[in-house]
Short mmCIF file of C-alpha atoms and ligand atoms in Angstrom, two decimals:
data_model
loop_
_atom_site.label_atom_id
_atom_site.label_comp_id
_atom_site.label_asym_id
_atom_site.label_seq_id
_atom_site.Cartn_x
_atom_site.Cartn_y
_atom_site.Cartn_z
CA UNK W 121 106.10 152.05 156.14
CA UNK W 122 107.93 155.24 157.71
CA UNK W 123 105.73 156.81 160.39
CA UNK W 124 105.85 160.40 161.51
CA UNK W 125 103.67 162.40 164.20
CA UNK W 126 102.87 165.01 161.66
CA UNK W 127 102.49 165.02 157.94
CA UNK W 128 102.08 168.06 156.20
CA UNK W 129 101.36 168.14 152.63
CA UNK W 130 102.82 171.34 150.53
CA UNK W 131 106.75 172.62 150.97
CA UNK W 132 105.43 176.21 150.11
CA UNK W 133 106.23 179.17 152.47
CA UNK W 134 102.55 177.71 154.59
CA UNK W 135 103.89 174.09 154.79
CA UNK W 136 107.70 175.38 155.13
CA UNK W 137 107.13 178.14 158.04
CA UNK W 138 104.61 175.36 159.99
CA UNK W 139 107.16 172.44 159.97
CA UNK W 140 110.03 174.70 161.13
CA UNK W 141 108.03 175.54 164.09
CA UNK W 142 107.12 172.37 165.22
CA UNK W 143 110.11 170.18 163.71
CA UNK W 144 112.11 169.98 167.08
CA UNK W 145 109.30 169.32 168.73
CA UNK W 146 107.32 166.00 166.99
CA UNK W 147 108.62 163.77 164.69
CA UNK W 148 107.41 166.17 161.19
CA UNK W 149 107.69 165.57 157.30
CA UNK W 150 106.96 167.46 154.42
CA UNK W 151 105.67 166.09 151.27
CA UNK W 152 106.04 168.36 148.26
CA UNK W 153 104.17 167.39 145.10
CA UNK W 154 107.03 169.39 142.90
CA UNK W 155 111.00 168.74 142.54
CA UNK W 156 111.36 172.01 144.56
CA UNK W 157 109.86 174.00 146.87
CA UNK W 158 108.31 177.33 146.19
CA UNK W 159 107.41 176.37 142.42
CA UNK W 160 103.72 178.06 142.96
CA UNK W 161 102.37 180.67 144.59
CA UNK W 162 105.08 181.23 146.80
CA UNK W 163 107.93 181.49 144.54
CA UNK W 164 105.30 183.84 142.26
CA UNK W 165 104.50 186.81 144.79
CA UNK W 166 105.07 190.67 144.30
CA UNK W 167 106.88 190.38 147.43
CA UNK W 168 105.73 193.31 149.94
CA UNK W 169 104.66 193.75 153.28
CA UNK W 170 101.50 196.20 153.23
CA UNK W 171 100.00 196.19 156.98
CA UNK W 172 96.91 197.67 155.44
CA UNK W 173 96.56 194.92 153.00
CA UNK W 174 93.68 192.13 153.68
CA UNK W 175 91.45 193.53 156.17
CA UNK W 176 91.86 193.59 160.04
CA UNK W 177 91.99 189.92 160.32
CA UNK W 178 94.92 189.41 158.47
CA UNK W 179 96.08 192.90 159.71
CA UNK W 180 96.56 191.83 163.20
CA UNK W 181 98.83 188.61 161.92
CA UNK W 182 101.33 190.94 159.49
CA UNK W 183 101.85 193.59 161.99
CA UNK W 184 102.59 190.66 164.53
CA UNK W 185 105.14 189.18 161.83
CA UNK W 186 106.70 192.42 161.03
CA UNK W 187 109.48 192.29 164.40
CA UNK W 188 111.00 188.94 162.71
CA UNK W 189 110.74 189.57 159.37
CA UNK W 190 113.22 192.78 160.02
CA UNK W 191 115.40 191.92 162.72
CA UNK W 192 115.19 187.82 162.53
CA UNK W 193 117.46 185.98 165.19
CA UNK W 194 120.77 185.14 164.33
CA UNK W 195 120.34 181.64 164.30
CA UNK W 196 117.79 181.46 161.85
CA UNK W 197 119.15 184.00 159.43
CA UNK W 198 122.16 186.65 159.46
CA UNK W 199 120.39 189.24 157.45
CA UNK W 200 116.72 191.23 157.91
CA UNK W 201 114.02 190.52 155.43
CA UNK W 202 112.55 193.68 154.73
CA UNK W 203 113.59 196.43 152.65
CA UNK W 204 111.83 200.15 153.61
CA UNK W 205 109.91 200.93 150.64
CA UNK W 206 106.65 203.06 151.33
CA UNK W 207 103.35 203.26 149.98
CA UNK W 208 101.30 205.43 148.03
CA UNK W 209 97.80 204.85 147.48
CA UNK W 210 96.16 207.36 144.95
CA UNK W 211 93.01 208.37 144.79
CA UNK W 212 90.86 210.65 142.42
CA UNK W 213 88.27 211.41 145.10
CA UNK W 214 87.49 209.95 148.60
CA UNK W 215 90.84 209.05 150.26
CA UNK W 216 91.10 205.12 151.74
CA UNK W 217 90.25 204.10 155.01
CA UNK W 218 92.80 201.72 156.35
CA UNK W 219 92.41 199.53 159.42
CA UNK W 220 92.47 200.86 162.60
CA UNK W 221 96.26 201.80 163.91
CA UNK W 222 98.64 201.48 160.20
CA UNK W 223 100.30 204.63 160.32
CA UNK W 224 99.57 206.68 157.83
CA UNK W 225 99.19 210.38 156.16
CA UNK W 226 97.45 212.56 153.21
CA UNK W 227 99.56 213.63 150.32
CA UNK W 228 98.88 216.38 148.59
CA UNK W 229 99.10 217.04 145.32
CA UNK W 230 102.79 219.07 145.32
CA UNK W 231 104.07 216.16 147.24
CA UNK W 232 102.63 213.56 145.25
CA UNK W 233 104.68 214.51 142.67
CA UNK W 234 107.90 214.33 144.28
CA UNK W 235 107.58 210.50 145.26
CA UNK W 236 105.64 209.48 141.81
CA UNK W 237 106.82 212.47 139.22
CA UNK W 238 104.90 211.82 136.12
CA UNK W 239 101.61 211.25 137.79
CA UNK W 240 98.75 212.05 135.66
CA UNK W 241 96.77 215.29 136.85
CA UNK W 242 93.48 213.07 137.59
CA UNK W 243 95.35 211.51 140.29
CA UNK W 244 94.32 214.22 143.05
CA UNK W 245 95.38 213.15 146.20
CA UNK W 246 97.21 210.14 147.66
CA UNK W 247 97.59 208.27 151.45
CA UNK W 248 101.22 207.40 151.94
CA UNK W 249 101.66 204.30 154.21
CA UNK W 250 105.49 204.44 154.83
CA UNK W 251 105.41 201.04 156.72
CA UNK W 252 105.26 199.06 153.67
CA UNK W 253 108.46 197.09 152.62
CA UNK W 254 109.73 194.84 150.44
CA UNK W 255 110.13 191.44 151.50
CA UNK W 256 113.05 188.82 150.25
CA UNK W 257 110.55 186.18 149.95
CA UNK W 258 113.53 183.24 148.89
CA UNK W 259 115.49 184.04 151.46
CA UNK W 260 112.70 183.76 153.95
CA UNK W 261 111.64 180.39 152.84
CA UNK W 262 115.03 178.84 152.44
CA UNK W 263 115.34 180.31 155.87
CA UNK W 264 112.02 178.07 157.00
CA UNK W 265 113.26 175.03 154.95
CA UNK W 266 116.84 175.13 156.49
CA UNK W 267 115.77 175.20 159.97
CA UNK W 268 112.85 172.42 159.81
CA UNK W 269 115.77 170.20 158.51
CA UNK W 270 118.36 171.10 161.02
CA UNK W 271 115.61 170.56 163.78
CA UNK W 272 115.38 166.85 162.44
CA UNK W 273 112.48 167.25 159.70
CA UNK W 274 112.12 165.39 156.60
CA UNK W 275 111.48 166.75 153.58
CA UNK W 276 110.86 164.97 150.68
CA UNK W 277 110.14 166.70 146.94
CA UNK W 278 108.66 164.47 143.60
CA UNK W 279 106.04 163.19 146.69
CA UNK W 280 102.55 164.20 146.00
CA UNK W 281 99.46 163.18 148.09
CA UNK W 282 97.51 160.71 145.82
CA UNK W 283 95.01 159.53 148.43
CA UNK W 284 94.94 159.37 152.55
CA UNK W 285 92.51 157.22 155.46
CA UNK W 286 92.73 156.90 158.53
CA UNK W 287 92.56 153.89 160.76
CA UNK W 288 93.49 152.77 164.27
CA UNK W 289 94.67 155.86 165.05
CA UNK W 290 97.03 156.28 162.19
CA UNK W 291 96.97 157.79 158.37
CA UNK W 292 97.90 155.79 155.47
CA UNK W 293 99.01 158.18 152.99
CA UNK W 294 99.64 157.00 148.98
CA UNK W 295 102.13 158.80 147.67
CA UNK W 296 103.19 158.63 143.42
CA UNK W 297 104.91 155.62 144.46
CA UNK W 298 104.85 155.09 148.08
CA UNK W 299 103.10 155.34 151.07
CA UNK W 300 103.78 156.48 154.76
CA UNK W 301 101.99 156.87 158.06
CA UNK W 302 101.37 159.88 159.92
CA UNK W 303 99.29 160.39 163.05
CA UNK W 304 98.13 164.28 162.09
CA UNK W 305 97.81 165.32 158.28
CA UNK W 306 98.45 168.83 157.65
CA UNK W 307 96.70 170.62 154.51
CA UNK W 308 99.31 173.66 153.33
CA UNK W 309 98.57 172.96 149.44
CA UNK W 310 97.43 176.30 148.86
CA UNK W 311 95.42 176.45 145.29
CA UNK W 312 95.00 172.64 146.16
CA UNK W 313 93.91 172.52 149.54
CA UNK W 314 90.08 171.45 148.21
CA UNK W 315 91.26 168.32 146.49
CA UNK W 316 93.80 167.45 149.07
CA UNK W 317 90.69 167.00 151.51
CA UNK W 318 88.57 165.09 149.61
CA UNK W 319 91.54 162.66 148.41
CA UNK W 320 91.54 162.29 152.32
CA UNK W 321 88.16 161.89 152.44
CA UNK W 322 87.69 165.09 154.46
CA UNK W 323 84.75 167.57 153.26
CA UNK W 324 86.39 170.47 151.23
CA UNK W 325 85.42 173.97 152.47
CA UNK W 326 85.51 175.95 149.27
CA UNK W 327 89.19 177.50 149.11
CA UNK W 328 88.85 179.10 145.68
CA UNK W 329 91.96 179.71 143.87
CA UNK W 330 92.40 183.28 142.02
CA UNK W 331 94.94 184.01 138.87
CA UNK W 332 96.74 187.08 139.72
CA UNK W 333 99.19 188.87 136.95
CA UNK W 334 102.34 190.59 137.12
CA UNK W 335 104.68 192.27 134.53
CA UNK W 336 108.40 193.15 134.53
CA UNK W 337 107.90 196.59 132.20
CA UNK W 338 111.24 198.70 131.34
CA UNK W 339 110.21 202.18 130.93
CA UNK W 340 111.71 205.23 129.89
CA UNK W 341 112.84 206.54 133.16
CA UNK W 342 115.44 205.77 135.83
CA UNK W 343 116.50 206.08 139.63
CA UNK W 344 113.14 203.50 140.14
CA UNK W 345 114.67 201.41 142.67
CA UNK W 346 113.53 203.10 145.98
CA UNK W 347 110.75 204.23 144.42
CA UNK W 348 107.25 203.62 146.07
CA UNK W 349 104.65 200.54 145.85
CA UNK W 350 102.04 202.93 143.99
CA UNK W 351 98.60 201.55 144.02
CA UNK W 352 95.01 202.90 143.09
CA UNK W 353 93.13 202.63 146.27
CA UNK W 354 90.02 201.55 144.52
CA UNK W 355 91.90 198.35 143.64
CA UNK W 356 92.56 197.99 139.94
CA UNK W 357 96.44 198.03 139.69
CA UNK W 358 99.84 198.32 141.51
CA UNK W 359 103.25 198.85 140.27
CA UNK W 360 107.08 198.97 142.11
CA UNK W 361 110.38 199.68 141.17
CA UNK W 362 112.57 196.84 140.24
CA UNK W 363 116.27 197.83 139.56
CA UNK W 364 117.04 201.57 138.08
CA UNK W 365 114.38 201.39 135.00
CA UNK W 366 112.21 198.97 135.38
CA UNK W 367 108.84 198.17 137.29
CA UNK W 368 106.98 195.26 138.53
CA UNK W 369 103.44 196.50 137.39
CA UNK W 370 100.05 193.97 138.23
CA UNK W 371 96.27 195.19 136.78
CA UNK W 372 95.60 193.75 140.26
CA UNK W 373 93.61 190.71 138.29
CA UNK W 374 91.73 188.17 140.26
CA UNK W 375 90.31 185.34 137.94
CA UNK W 376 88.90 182.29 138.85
CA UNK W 377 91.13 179.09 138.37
CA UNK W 378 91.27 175.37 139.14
CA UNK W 379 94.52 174.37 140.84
CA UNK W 380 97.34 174.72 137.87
CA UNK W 381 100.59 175.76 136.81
CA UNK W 382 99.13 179.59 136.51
CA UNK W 383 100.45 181.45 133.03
CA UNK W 384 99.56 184.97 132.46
CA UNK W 385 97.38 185.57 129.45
CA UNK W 386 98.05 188.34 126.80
CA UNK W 387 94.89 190.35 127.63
CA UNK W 388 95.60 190.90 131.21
CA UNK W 389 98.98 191.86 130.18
CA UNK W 390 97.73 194.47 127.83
CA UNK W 391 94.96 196.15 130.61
CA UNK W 392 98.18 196.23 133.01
CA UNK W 393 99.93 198.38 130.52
CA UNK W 394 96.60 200.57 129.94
CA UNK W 395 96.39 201.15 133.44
CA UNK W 396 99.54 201.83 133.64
CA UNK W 397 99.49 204.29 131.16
CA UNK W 398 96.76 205.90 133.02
CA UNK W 399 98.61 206.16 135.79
CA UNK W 400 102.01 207.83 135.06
CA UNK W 401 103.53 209.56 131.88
CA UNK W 402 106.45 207.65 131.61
CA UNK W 403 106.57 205.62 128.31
CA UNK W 404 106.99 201.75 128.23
CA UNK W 405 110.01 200.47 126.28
CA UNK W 406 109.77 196.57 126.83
CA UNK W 407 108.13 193.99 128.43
CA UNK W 408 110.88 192.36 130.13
CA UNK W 409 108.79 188.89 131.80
CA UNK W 410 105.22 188.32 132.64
CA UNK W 411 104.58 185.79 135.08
CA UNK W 412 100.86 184.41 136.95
CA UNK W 413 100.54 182.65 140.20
CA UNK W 414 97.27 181.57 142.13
CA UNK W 415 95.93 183.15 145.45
CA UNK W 416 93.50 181.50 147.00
CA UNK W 417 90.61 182.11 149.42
CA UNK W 418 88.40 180.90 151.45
CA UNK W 419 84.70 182.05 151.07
CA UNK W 420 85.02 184.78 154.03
CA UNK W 421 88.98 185.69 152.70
CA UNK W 422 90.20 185.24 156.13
CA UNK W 423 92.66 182.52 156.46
CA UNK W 424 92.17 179.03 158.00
CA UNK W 425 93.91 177.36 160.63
CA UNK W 426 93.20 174.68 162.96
CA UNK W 427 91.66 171.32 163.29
CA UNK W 428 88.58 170.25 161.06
CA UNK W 429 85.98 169.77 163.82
CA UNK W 430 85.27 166.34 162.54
CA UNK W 431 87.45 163.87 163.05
CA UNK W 432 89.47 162.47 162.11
CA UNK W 433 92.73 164.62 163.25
CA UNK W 434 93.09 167.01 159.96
CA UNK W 435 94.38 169.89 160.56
CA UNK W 436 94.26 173.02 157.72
CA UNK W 437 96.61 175.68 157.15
CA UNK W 438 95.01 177.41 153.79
CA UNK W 439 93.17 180.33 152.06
CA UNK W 440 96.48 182.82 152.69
CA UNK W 441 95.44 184.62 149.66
CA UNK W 442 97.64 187.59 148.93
CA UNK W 443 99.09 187.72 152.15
CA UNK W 444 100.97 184.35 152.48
CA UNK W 445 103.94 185.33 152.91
CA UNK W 446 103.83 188.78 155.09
CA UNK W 447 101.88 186.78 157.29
CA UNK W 448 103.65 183.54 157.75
CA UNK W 449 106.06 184.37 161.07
CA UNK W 450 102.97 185.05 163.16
CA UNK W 451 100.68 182.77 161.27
CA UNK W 452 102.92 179.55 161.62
CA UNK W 453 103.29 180.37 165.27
CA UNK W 454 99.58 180.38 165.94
CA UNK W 455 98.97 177.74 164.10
CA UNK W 456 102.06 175.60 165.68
CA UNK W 457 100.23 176.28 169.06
CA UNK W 458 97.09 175.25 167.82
CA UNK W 459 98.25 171.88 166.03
CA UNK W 460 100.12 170.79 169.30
CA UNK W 461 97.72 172.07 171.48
CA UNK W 462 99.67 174.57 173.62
CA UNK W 463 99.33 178.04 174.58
CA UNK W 464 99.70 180.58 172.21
CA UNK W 465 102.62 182.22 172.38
CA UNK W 466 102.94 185.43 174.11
CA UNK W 467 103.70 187.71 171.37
CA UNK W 468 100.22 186.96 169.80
CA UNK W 469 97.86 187.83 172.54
CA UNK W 470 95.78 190.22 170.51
CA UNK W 471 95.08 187.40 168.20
CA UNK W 472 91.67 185.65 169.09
CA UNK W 473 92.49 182.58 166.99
CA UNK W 474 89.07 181.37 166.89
CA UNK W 475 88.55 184.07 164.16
CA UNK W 476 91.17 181.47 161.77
CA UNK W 477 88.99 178.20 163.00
CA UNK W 478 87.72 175.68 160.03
CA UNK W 479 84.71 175.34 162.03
CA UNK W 480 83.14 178.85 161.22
CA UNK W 481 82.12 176.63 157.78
CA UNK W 482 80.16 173.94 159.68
CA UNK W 483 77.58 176.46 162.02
CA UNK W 484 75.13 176.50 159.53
C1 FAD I 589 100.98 187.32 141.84
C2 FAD I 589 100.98 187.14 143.34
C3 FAD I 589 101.41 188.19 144.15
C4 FAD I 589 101.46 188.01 145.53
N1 FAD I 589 102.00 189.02 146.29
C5 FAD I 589 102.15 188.83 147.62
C6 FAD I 589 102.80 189.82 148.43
O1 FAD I 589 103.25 190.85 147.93
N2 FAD I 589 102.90 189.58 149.77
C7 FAD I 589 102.43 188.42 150.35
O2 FAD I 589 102.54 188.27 151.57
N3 FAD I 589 101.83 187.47 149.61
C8 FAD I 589 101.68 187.65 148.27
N4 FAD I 589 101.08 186.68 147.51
C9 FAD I 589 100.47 185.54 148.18
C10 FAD I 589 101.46 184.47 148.58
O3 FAD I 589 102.33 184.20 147.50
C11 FAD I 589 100.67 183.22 149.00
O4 FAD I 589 99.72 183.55 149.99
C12 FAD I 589 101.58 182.15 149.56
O5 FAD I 589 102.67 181.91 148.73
C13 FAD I 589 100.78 180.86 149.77
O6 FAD I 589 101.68 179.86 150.20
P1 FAD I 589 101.26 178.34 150.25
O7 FAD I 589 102.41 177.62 150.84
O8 FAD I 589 99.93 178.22 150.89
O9 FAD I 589 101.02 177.94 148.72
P2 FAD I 589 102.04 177.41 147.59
O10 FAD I 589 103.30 178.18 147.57
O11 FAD I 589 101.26 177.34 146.32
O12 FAD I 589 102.40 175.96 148.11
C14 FAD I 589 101.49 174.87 148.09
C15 FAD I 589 102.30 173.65 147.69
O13 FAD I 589 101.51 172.47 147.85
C16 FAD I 589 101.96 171.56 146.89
N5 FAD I 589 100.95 170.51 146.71
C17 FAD I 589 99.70 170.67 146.20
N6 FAD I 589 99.05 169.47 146.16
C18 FAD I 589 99.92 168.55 146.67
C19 FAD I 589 99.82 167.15 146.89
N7 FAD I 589 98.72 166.45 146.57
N8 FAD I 589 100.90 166.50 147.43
C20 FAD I 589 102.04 167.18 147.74
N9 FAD I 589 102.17 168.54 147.54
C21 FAD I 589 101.11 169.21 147.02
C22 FAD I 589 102.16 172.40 145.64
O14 FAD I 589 103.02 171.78 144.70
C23 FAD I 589 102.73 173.68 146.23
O15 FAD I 589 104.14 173.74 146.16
C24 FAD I 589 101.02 186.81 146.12
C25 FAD I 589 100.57 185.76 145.32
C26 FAD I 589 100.57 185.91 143.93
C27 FAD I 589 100.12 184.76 143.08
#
């Protein structure tokens, strides 16, 4: 049986960005349930970088990410990641109140209507975040993929997690097929981090996955490509530009889900376009592609990483929700420091990492 110091289930951008940063370090595999990676949530995102986005927990870990995501080092990639976009959040009364330090600044009414022309009169004022950017989410986890292997990792796809215990020191994991030892077992499998644990015998903590739309919509209206992420700040859609006439619109859905292969249903598709609608005057010639993908959470919606504080050694990586991927730079760091037990990296002093720890679910 092949033995490794780490196992770490899931090859999405979690499980990728975590075994790059500790791949030249311990001996480190990947097992991916799917023929590639980045088949679920991960290869499903809207793809932006909102610093206001998730509260101040997961705040503090995108504005740490944001450095490498636009200026990465040469050797891991020869182009940035991010793509300037803005944001404008629009409001029909009380403007938003974003977490403490995102830049940020009213729009009135005249102005709002040179970013979004078209938008409907009830739309009073807006906030415009110009921070927010668009993120080449492939790129960034081929990037992740390409270095664990150069670094020595082993990644192997069609290799799901059927069962795991742990004895003498060592996990036995049963793979479709196979099985293979591993003296730490990582959880990065996102909608199914809950069943991964108890297949390992490990006490779930309630990640909850969440189906989230999105629609490709052509509309009657070009020169969309730089134009805004345009959100209502009381949370009930979003829409970007994608190409010269067409938009990447989501009615900001968040249903409850087992773990699946997420489709998007015909009625969220239909309250995207009313929304929509609602928002802007510009008329909607086609829907070019619809598409669903799962976020999941854990009960408090801050993310988890670190060791379960029973043993024995199981570490989690989970509940990245919407955030995932704006988040995973800093967030793989931390959580390489934590799974190896060294100091956290000096970049990420602001970050109290006890705030990310599995055991907040075992106090009471
Ligand atoms: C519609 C939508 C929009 C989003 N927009 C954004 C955004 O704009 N910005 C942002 O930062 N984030 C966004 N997100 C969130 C982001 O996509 C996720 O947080 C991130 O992709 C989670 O990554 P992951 O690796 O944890 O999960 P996944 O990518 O789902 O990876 C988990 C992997 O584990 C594998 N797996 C599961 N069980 C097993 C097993 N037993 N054995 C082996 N492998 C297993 C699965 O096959 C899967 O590939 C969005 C998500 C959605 C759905």
């Amino acid at each position: 049986m092949q033995q490794f110091d780490v196992l770490i289930v899931g090859g999405g951008i979690a499980g990728a960005s975590l075994g790059a940063q500790i791949a030249g370090q311990v001996r480190t595999a990947i097992i991916e349930a799917e023929p590639h990676c980045g088949m679920h949530a991960t290869g499903r995102s809207a793809a932006f970088w909102l610093e206001s986005y998730g509260g101040p927990h997961v705040a503090v870990l995108s504005a740490a990410s944001r450095d490498f995501l636009a200026n990465p080092p040469a050797d891991f990639s020869d182009h940035r990641f991010l793509r300037e976009r803005g944001a404008v959040h629009l409001t029909q009364d009380v403007l938003p109140e974003l977490p403490e330090g995102v830049v940020s600044r009213i729009l009135e009414r005249e102005e709002l209507e040179r970013l979004v022309p078209g938008v409907r009169p009830k739309w009073r004022r807006a906030l415009l975040e110009p921070g927010c950017a668009d993120i080449d989410v492939a790129g960034l986890h081929a990037s992740y993929l390409r270095k664990f292997r150069r670094e020595g990792g082993t990644l192997a796809n069609d290799a799901r997690l059927e069962s795991a215990s742990f004895a003498d020191g060592l996990w036995t994991v049963r793979l479709n097929g196979s099985a293979v030892g591993a003296a730490i077992l990582v959880n990065a499998a996102g909608a199914w981090a809950d069943s991964v644990a108890e297949a390992c015998g490990m006490r779930p903590i309630a990640v909850a996955p969440k189906r989230r739309t999105m629609v490709q919509l052509r509309v009657g209206r070009s020169g969309l490509r730089d134009l805004p992420l345009v959100d209502d700040a009381a949370g009930t859609f979003y829409f970007k530009g994608e190409g010269d006439r067409s938009i990447w619109l989501s009615p900001h859905d968040e249903i409850e889900s087992g773990p699946c292969d997420a489709a998007p249903e015909e009625i969220d598709i239909a309250t995207a376009i009313d929304r929509f609608e609602k928002a802007v005057d510009w008329p909607v010639e086609a829907v070019e592609r619809s598409w669903a993908g799962l976020r999941s959470f854990a009960p408090d919606r801050v993310p988890v990483y670190g060791f379960d504080p029973v043993s024995p050694p199981f570490f989690w990586c989970v509940g990245q929700g919407g955030f995932g991927i704006q988040t995973a730079p800093a967030a793989s760091q931390l959580a390489a420091s934590l799974l190896l037990r060294r100091e956290q990296p000096a970049g990420l002093d602001r970050i109290d990492a006890q705030v990310y720890s599995p055991g907040r679910f075992y106090r009471n």
